[in-house]
mmCIF file of C-alpha atoms and ligand atoms in Angstrom:
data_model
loop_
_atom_site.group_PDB
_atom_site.id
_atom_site.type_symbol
_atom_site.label_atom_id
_atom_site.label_comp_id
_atom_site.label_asym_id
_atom_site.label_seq_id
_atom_site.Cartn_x
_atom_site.Cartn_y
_atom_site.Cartn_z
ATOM 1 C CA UNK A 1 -16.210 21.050 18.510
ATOM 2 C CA UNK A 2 -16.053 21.323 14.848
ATOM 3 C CA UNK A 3 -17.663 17.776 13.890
ATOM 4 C CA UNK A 4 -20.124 18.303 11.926
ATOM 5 C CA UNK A 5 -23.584 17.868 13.898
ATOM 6 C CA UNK A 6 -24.694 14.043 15.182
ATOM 7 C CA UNK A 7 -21.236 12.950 13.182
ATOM 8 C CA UNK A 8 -20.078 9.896 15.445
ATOM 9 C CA UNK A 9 -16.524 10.900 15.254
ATOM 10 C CA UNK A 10 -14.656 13.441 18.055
ATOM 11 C CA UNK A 11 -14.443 17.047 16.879
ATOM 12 C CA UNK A 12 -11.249 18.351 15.961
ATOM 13 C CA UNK A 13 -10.730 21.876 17.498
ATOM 14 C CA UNK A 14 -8.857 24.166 14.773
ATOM 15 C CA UNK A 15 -5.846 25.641 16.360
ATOM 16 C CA UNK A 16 -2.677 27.415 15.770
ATOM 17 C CA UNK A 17 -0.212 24.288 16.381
ATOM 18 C CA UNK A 18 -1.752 20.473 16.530
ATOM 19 C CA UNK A 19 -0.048 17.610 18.360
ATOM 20 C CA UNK A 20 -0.238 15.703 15.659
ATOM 21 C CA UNK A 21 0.261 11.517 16.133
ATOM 22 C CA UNK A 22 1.915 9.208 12.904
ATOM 23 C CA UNK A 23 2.160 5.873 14.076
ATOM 24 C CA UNK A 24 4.325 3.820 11.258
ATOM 25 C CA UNK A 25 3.890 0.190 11.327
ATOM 26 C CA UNK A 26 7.399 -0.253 9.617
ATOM 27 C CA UNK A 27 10.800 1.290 7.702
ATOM 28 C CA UNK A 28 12.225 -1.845 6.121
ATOM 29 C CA UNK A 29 11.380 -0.884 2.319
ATOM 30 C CA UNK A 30 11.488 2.256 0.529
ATOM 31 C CA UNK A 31 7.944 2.741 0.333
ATOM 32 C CA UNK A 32 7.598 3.201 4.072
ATOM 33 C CA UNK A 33 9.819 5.341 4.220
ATOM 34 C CA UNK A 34 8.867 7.543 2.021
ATOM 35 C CA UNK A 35 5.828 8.022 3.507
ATOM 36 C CA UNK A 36 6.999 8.427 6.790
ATOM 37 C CA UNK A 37 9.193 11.404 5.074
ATOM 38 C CA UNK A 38 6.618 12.665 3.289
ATOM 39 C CA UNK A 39 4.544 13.778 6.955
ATOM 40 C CA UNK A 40 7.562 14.551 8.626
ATOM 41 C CA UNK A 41 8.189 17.083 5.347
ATOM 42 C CA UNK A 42 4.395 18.265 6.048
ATOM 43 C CA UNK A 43 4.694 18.833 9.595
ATOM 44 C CA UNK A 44 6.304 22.303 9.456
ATOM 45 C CA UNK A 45 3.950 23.862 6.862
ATOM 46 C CA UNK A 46 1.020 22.423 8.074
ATOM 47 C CA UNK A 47 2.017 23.629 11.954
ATOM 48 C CA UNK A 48 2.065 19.979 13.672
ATOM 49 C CA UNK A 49 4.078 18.894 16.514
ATOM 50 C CA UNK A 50 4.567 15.785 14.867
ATOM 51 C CA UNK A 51 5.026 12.579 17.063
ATOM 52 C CA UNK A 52 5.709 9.919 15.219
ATOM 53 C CA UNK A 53 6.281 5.861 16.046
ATOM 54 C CA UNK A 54 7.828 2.962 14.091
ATOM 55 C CA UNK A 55 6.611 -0.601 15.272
ATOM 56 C CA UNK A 56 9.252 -2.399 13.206
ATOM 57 C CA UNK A 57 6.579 -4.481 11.858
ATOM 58 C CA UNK A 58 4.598 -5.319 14.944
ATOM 59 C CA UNK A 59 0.721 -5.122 14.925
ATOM 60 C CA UNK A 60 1.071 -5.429 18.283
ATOM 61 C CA UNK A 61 3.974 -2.728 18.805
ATOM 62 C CA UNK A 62 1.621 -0.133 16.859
ATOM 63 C CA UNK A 63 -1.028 -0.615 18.994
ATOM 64 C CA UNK A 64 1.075 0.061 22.131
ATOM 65 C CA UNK A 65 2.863 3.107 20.201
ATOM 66 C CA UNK A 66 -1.135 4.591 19.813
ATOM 67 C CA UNK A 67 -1.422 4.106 23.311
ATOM 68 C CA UNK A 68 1.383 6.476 24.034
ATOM 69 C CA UNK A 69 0.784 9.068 21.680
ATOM 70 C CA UNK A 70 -2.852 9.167 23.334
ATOM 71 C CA UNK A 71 -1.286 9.369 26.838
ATOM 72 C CA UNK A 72 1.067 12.438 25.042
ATOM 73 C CA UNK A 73 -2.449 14.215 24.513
ATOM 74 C CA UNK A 74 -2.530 14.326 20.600
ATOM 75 C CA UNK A 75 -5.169 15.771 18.968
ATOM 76 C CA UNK A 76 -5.378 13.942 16.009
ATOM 77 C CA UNK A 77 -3.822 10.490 14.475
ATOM 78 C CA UNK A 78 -2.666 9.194 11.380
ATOM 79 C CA UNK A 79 -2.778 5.822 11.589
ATOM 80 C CA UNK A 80 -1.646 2.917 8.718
ATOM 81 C CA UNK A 81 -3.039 -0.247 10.476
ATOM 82 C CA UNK A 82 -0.569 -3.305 9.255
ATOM 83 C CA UNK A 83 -3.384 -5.397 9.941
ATOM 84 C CA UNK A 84 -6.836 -5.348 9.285
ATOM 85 C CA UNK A 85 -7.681 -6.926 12.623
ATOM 86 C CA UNK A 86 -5.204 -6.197 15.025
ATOM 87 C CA UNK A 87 -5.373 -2.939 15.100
ATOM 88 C CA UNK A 88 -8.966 -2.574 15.484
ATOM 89 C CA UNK A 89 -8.076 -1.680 19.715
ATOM 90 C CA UNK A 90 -6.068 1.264 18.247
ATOM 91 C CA UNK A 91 -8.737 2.773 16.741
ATOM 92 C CA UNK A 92 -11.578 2.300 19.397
ATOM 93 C CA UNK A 93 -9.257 4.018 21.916
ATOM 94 C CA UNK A 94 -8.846 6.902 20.003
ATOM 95 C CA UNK A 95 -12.195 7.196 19.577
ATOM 96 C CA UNK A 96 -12.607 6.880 23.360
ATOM 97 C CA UNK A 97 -9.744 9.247 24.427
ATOM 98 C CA UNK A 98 -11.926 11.927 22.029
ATOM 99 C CA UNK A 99 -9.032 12.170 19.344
ATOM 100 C CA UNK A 100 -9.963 12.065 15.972
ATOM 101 C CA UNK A 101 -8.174 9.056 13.690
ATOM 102 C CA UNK A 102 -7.527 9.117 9.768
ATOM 103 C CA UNK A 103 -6.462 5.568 8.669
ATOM 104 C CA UNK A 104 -3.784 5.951 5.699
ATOM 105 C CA UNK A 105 -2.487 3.797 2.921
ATOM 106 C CA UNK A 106 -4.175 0.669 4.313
ATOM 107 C CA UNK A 107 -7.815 0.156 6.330
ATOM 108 C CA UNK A 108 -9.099 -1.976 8.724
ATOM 109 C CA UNK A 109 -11.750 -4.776 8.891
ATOM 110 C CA UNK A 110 -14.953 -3.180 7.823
ATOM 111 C CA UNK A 111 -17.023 -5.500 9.923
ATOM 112 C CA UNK A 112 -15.948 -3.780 13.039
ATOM 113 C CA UNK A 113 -15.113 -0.232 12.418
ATOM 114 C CA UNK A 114 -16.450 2.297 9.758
ATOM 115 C CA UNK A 115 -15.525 5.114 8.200
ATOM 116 C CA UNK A 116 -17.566 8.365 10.333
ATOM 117 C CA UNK A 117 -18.245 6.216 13.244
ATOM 118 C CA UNK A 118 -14.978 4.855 14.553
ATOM 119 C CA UNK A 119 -12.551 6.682 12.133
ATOM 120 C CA UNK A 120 -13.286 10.173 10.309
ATOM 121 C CA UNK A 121 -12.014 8.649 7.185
ATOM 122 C CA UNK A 122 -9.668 6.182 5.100
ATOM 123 C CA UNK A 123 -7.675 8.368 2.649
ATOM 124 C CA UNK A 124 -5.837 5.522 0.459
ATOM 125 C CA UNK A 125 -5.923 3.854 -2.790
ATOM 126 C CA UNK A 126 -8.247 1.552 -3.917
ATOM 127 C CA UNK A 127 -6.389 -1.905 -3.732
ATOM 128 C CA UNK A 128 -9.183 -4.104 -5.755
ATOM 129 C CA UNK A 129 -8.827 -1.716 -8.976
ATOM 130 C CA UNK A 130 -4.914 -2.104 -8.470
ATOM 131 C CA UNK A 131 -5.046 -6.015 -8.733
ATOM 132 C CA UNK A 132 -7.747 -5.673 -11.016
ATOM 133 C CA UNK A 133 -5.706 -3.134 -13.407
ATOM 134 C CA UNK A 134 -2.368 -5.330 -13.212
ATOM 135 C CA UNK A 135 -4.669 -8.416 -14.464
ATOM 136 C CA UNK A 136 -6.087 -6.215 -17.439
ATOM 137 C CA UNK A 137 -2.488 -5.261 -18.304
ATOM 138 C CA UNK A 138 -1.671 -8.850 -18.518
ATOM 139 C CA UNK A 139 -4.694 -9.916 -20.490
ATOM 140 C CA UNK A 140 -3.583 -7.260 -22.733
ATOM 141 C CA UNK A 141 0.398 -7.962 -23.065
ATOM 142 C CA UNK A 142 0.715 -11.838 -22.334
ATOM 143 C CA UNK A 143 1.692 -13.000 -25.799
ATOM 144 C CA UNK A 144 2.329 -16.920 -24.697
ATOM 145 C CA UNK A 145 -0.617 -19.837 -25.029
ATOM 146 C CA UNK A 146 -0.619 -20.213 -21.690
ATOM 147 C CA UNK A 147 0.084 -18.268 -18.292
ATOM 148 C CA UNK A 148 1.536 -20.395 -15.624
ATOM 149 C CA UNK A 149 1.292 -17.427 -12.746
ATOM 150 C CA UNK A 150 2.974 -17.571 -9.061
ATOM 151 C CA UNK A 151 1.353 -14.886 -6.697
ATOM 152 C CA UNK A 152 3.538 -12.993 -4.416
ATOM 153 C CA UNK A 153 1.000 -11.975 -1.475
ATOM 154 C CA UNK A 154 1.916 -8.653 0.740
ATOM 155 C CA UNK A 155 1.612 -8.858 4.646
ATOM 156 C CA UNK A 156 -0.869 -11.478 5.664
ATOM 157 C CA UNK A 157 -4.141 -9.795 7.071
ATOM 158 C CA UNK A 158 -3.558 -6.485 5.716
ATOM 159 C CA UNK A 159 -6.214 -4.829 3.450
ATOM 160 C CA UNK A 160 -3.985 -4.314 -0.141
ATOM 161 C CA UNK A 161 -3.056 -8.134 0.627
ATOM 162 C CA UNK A 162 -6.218 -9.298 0.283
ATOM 163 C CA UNK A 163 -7.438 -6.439 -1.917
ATOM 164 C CA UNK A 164 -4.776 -6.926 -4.616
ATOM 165 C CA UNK A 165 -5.236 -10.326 -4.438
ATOM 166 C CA UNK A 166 -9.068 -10.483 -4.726
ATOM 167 C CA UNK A 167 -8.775 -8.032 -7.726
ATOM 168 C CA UNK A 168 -6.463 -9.903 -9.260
ATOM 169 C CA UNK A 169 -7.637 -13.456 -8.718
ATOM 170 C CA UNK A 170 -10.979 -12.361 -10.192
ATOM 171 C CA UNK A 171 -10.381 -10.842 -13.208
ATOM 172 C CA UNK A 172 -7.538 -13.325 -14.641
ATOM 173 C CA UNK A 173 -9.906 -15.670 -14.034
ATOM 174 C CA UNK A 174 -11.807 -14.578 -16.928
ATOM 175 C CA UNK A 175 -9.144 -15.613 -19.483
ATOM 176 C CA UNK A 176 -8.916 -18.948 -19.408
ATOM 177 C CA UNK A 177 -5.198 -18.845 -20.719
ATOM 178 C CA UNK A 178 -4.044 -18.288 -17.628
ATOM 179 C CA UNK A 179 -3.794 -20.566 -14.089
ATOM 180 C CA UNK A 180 -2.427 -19.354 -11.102
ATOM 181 C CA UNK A 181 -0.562 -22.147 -9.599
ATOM 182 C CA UNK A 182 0.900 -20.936 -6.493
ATOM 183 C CA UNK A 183 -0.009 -18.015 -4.314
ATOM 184 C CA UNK A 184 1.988 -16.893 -0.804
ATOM 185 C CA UNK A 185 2.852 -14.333 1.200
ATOM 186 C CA UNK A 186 6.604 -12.456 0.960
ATOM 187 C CA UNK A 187 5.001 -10.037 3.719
ATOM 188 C CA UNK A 188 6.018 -7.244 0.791
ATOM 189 C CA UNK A 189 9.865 -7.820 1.995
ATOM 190 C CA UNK A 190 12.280 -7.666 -1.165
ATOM 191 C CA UNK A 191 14.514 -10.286 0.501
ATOM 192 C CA UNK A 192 11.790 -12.706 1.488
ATOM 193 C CA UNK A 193 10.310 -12.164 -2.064
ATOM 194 C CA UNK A 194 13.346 -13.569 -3.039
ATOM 195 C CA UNK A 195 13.485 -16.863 -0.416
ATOM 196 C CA UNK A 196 9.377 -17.598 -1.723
ATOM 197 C CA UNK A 197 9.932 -17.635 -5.400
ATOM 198 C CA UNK A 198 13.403 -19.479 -5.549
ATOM 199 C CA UNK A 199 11.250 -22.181 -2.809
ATOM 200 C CA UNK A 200 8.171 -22.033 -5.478
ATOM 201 C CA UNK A 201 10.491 -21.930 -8.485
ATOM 202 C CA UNK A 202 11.825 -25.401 -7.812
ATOM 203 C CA UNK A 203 8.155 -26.709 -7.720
ATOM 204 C CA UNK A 204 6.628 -24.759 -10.543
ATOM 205 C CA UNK A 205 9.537 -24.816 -13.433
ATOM 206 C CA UNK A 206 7.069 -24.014 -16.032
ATOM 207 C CA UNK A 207 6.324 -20.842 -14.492
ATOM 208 C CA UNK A 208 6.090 -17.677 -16.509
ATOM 209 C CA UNK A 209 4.024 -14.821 -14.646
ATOM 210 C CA UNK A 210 4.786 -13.917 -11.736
ATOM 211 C CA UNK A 211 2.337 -11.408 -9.937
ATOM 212 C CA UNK A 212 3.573 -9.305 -7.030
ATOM 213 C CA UNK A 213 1.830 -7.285 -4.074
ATOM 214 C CA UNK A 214 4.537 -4.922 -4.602
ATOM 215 C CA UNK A 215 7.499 -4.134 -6.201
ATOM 216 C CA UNK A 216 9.770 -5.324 -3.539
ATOM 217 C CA UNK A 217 8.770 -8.518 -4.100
ATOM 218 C CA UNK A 218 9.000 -8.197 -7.779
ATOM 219 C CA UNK A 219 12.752 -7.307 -7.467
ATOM 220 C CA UNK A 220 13.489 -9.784 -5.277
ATOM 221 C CA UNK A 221 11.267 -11.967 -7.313
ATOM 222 C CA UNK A 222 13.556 -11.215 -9.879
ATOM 223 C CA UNK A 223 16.690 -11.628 -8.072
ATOM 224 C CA UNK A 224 15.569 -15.403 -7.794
ATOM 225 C CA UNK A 225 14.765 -15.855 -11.461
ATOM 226 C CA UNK A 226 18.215 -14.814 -12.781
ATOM 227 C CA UNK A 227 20.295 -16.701 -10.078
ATOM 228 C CA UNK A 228 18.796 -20.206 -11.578
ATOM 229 C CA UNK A 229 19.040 -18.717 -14.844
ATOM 230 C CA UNK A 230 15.688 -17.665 -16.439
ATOM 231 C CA UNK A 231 15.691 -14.339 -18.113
ATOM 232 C CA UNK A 232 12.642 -11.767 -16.533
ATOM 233 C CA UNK A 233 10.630 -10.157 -19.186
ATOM 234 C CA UNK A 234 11.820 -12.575 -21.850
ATOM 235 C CA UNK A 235 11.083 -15.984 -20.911
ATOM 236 C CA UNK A 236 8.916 -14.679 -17.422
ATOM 237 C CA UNK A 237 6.391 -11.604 -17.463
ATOM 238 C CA UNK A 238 6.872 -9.662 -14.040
ATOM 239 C CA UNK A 239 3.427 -7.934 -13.061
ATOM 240 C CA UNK A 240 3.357 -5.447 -9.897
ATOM 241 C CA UNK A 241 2.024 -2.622 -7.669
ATOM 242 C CA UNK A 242 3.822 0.933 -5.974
ATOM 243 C CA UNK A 243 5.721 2.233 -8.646
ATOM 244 C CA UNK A 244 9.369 2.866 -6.662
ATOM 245 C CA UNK A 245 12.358 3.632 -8.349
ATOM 246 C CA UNK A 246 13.923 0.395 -8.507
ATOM 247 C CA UNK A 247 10.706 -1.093 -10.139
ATOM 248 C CA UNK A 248 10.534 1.788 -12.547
ATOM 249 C CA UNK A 249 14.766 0.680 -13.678
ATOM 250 C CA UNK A 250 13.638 -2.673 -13.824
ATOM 251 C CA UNK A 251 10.613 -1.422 -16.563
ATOM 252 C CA UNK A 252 13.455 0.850 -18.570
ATOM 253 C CA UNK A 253 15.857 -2.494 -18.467
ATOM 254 C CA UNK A 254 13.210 -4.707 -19.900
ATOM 255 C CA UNK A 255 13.140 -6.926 -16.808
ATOM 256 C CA UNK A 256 9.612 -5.670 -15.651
ATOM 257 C CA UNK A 257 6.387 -5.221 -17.664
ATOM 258 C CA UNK A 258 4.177 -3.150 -15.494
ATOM 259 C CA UNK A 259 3.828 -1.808 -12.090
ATOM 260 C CA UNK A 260 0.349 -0.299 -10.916
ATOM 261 C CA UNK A 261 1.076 3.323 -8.891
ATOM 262 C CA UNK A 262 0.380 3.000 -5.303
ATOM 263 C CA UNK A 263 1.667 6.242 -3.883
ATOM 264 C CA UNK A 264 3.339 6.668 -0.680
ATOM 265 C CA UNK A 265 3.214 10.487 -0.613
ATOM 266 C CA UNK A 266 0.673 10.744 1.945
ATOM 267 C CA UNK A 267 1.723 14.135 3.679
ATOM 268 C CA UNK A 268 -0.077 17.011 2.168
ATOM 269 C CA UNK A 269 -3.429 14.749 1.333
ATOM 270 C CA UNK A 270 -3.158 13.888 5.353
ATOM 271 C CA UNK A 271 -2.669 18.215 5.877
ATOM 272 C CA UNK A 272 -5.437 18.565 3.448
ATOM 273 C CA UNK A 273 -8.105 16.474 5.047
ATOM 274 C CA UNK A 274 -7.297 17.539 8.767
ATOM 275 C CA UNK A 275 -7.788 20.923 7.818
ATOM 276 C CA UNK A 276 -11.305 19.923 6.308
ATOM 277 C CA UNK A 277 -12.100 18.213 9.443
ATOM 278 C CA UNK A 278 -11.152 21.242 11.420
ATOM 279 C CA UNK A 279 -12.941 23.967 9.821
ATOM 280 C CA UNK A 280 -16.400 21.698 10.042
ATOM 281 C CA UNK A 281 -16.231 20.371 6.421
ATOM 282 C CA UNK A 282 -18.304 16.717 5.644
ATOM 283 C CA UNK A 283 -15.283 14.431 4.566
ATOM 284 C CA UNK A 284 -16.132 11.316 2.540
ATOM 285 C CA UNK A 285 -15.269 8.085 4.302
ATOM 286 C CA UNK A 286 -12.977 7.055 1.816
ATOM 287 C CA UNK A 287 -10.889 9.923 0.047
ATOM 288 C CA UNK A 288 -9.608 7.923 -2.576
ATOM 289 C CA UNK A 289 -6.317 8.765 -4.444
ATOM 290 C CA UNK A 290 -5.767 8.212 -7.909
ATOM 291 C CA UNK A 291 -3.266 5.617 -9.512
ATOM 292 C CA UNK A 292 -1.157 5.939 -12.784
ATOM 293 C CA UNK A 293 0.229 2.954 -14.308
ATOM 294 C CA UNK A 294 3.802 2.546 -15.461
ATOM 295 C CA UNK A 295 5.376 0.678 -18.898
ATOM 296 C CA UNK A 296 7.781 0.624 -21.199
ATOM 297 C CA UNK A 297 6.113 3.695 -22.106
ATOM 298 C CA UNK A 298 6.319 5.921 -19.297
ATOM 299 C CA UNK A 299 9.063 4.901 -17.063
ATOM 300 C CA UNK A 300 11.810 6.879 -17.827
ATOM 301 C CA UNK A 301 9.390 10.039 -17.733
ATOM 302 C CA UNK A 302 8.569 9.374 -14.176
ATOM 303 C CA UNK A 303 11.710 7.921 -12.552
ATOM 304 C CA UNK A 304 13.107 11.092 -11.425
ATOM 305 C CA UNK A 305 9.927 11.856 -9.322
ATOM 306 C CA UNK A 306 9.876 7.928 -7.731
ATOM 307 C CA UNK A 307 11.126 7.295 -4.117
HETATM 308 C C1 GZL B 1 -0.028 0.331 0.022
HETATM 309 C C2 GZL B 1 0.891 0.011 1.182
HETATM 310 C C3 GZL B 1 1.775 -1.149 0.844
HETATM 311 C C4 GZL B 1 2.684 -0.905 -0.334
HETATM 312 C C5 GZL B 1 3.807 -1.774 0.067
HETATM 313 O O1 GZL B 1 -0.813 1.434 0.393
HETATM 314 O O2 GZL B 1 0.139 -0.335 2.330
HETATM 315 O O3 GZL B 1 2.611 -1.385 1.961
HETATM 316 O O4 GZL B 1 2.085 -1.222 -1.557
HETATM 317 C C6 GZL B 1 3.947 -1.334 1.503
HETATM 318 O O5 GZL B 1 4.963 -1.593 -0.671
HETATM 319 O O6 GZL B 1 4.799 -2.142 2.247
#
């Protein structure tokens, strides 16, 4: 095998073609699917067979889908667990069948599984620095007395949802303008965003931040905030993380202040590091991409490139 020598994980074999497994978790928001696009667009050039899954949002779905793909044979998978926990059985067969696993965009609970024992590798962003950097932007731009934030919170259990919100929480908390008074989960879902901050608008009138996991929830956050009349980026500072195209409109219309990149373009990094793996290389446990930030400043620049 090509592992490197006593590495924990199972070798990956470098060969012509690869079966290559993608098991999605979801496709209900634009950021999924671009990054399901962007490995089916990698497949050809990087010579997989591609078999990819969609669980429609079920941990438990995903996990089944990984059992299938290992019953195809694959000799590799890309997995992005939903949930930090559930999908820990995923990963462990893998690792049993002999196939080699790269978790992508989002991890799973560190306790149990580590990067170059169970997994070769977590190639994603890092979520803390995200919530941490949207904080920092606030601290910076928030012009009012005093903040009054609701928190959005992405899918319960999954590792940006408690990154972002860790981040976050911890660095606002060092400006003592600024109180977060509500925090809960829109399961990064534009319409639910929508349903949670019209529910925690009615209790929290004076609010005027609202923080979002992503920008799905920020629109829909938004949605909510003009239907009972309040007027986003005016009277309430919007504050999120991906960087999609709608998000980067909302920034050119004055509606949004900032969103923090988390990019969905996964494909050629995944191509990239397989490759690495293959030809015997050491890979870091966590290949960390880079995030830009988008404002007023830089959204029109980058809209034509955003999914
Ligand atoms: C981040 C990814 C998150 C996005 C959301 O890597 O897991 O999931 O930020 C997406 O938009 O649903």
């Amino acid at each position: 095998g090509a592992g490197i020598a006593g590495a924990e994980t199972p070798p990956l074999e470098q060969k012509d073609r690869y079966k290559v497994g993608f098991a999605q978790m979801e496709s209900n928001n634009p950021w999924r699917i671009a990054e399901t696009k962007s490995f089916h667009d990698t497949a050809e050039a990087c010579n997989w067979d591609l078999i990819a899954t969609d669980a429609a949002g079920s941990a438990a779905k995903q996990v089944a889908d990984v059992d299938s793909m290992i019953a195809q044979g694959i000799d590799v998978l890309f997995l992005p667990p939903r949930e930090e926990k559930p999908l820990i059985p995923a990963v462990m067969k893998a690792k049993a069948a002999g196939i080699p696993t790269f978790l992508v965009d989002r991890s799973v609970d560190p306790n149990v599984a580590q990067a170059g024992e169970h997994f070769v590798a977590f190639l994603g962003s890092d979520f803390i620095d995200q919530g941490k950097r949207a904080a920092e932007w606030l601290i910076e731009n928030f012009e009012g007395e005093k903040g009054v934030i609701v928190e959005l919170e992405g899918t319960t259990g999954s590792s940006p949802a408690n990154d972002r919100k860790k981040g976050f929480d911890d660095r606002i908390a060092e400006d003592g303008r600024f109180e977060i008074v509500a925090s809960q989960t829109g399961d990064f879902a534009r319409d639910l965003g929508r349903q949670v901050m019209e529910t925690l608008l009615q209790a929290h009138p004076d609010v005027n931040v609202v923080y979002a996991h992503n920008d799905e929830m920020a629109i829909g956050a938004i949605q909510a905030l003009e239907l009972a009349g309040r007027k986003p980026g005016e009277d309430v500072t919007i504050v999120s993380i991906d960087g999609t195209r709608d998000a980067l409109q909302a920034i050119i219309d004055g509606k949004m202040g900032v969103t923090v990149e988390s990019s969905p373009f996964f494909g050629p990094l995944a191509c990239e590091v397989m490759n690495k793996y293959a030809a015997g290389e050491e890979i870091p446990g966590w290949v960390q991409v880079q995030d830009r930030i988008f404002t007023i400043e830089n959204a029109a620049e980058h809209i034509d490139e955003a999914y």
